[in-house]
XYZ file of C-alpha atoms in Angstrom:
217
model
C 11.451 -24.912 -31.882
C 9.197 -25.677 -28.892
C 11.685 -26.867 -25.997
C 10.352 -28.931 -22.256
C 11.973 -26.581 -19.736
C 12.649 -26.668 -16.331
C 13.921 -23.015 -15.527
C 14.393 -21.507 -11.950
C 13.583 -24.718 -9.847
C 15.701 -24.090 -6.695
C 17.291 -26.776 -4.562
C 19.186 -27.269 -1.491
C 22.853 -28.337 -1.518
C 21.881 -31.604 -0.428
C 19.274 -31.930 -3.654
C 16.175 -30.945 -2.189
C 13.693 -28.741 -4.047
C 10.894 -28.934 -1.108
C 10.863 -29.814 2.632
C 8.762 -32.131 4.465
C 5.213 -31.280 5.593
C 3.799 -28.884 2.838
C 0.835 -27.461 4.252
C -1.365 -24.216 3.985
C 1.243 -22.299 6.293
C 4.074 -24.074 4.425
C 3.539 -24.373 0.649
C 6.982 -25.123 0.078
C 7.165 -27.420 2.961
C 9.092 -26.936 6.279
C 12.366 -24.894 5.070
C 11.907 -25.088 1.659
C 11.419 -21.279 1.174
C 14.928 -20.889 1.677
C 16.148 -21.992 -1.432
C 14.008 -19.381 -3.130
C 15.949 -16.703 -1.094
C 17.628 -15.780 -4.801
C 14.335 -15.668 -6.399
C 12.039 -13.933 -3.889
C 14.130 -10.609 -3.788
C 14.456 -10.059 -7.639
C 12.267 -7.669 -9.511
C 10.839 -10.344 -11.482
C 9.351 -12.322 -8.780
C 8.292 -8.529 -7.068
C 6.722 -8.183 -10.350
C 5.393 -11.234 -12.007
C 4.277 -12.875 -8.893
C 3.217 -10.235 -6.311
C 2.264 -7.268 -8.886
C 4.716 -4.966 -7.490
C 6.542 -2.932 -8.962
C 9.912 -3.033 -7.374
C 12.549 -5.231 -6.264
C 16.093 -5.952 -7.547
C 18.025 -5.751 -10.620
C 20.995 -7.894 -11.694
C 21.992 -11.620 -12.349
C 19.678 -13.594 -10.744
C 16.691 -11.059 -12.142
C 18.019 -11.732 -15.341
C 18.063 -15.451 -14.791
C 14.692 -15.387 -13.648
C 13.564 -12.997 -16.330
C 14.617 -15.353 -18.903
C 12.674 -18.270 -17.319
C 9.860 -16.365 -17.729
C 10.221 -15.498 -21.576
C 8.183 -17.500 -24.093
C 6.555 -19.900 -22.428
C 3.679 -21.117 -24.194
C 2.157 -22.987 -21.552
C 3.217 -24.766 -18.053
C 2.444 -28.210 -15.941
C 2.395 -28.436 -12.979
C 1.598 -31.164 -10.076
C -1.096 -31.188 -8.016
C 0.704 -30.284 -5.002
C 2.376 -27.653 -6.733
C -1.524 -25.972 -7.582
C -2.620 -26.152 -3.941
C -2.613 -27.916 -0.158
C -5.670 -29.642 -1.115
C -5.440 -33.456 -1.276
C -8.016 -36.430 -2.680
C -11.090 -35.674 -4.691
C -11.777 -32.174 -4.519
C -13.945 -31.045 -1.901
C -15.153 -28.020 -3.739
C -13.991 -25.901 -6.238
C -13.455 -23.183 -4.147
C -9.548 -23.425 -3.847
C -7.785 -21.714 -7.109
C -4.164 -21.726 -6.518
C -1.540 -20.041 -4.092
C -1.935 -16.844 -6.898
C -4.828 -14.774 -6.052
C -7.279 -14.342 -8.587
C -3.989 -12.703 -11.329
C -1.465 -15.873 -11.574
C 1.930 -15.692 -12.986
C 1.306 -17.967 -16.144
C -0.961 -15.998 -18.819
C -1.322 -18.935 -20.807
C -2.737 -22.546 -20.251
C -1.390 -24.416 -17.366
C -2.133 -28.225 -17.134
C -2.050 -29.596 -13.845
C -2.206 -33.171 -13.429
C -3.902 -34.928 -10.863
C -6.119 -38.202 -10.380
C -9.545 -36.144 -9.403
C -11.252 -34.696 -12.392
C -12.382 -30.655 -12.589
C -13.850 -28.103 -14.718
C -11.027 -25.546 -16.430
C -10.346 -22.754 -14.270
C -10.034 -19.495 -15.976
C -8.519 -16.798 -14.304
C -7.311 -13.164 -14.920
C -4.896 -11.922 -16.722
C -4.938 -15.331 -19.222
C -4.361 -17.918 -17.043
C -6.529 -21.136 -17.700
C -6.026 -23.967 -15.603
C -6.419 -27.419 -16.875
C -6.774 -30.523 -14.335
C -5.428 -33.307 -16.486
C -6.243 -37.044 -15.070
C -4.897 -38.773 -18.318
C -0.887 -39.118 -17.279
C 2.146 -37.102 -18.432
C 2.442 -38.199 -21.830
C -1.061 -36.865 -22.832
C -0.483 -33.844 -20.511
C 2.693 -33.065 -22.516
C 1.118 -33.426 -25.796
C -1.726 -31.403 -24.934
C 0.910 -28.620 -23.628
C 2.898 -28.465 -26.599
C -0.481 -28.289 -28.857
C -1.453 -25.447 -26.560
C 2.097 -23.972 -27.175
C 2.948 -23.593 -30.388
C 5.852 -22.348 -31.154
C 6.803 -21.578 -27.950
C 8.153 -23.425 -24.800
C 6.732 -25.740 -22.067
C 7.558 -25.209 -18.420
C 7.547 -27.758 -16.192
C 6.886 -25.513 -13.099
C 7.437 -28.282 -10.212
C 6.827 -29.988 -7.447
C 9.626 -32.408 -7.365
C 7.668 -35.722 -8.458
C 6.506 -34.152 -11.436
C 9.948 -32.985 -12.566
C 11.083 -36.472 -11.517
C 8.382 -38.043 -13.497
C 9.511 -35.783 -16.816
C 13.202 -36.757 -16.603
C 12.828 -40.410 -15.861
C 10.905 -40.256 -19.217
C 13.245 -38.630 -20.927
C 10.870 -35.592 -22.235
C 13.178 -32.544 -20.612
C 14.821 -31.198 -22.810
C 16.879 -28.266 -20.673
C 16.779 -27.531 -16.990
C 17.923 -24.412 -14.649
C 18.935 -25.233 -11.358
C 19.454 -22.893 -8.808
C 21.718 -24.114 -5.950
C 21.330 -22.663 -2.501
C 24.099 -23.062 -0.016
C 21.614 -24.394 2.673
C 20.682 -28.041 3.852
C 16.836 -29.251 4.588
C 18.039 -32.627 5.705
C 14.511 -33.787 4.548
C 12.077 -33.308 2.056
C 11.834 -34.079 -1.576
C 14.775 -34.807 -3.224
C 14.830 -34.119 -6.866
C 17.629 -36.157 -8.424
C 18.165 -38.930 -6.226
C 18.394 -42.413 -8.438
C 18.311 -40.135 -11.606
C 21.565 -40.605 -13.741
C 21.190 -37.178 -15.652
C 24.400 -38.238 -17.527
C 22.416 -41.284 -18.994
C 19.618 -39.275 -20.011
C 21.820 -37.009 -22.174
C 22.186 -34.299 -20.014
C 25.624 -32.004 -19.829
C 26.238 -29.024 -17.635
C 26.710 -25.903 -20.547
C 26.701 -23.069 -17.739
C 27.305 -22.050 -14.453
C 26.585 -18.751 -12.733
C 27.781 -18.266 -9.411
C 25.766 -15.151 -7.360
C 25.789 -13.855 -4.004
C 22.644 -15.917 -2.892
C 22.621 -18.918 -5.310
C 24.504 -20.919 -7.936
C 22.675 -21.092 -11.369
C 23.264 -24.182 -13.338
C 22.050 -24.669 -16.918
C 21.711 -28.760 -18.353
C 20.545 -29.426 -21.758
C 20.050 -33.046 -23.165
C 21.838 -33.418 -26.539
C 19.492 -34.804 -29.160
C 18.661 -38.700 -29.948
């Protein structure tokens, strides 16, 4: 059964999943790197990400392996695809990825500024959705199949997809650090409302993993 996911979406101990000021220099935003210090290490990041073939073994790889695992397509925000902002200037700018990104599948990213589909190596078509998240979901789950969605991030488009009640289970990994600033991801948002219930925790030497689900209607 196709599930909306939100898997290895790191966040500060004081809720934020992005500092202030994202920029070229700072995807992530000022600080917000550091609550990816579980992720960046792990041989699944070394591998799926950077096309390396190293890095380390152990719980969090096998956290992050699993996030990875049947995903039949992702969405992402705009900010989360690149720095630029507005209409697009060109269509010169294809990601933070390099010309092999992570996704091998179709990745819908929405935005207000229409564009061509990007195709990429390795699988990876990029689709710049204008119509909302509703008709980006549907479109992502036709695209699918039988596998999962991802909601890969920023903050206001995981926001957006839990307000709405279309998440269905989310990984959170907790860093012991403090931004101060930045994007907060569940401020306002009663997860207990929406159905959600903590079924795991997994405590690790750079993060704590938390797993929600939302019970069914």
């Amino acid at each position: 059964m196709t599930k909306v996911r939100v898997c290895s979406f790191g966040l500060s101990l004081d809720g934020f999943g992005a500092g202030p000021d994202q920029s070229l220099d700072n995807p992530l935003g000022v600080g917000g790197s550091t609550v990816h210090e579980w992720f960046f290490p792990t041989r699944t990041f070394q591998r799926e990400v950077l096309g390396k073939d190293r890095g380390e073994t152990g719980p969090d790889d096998d956290i992050a392996a699993r996030g990875m695992e049947n995903n039949g397509a992702w969405i992402l925000g705009r900010n989360m695809f690149g720095p630029v902002r507005g209409a697009w200037p060109d269509e010169n700018w294809k990601g933070w990825w390099g010309d092999t990104p992570p996704y091998h599948c179709d990745v819908f990213v929405l935005t207000h500024h229409p564009r061509p589909p990007l195709e990429m190596e390795g699988g990876t078509v990029f689709h710049f959705e204008t119509n909302g998240i509703r008709a980006t979901l549907d479109r992502a789950k036709a695209s699918a199949g039988d596998r999962h969605v991802r909601i890969g991030g920023g903050v206001e488009t995981i926001r957006q997809y839990l307000e709405a009640g279309l998440v269905d289970e989310m990984h959170l990994a907790v860093a012991p650090v403090l931004l101060g600033q930045g994007e907060n991801l569940l401020q306002g948002i009663d997860l207990k409302g929406l159905g959600f219930d903590v079924i795991k925790s997994v405590p690790t030497e750079r993060t704590t993993h938390y797993f929600l689900s939302r019970t069914a209607d």
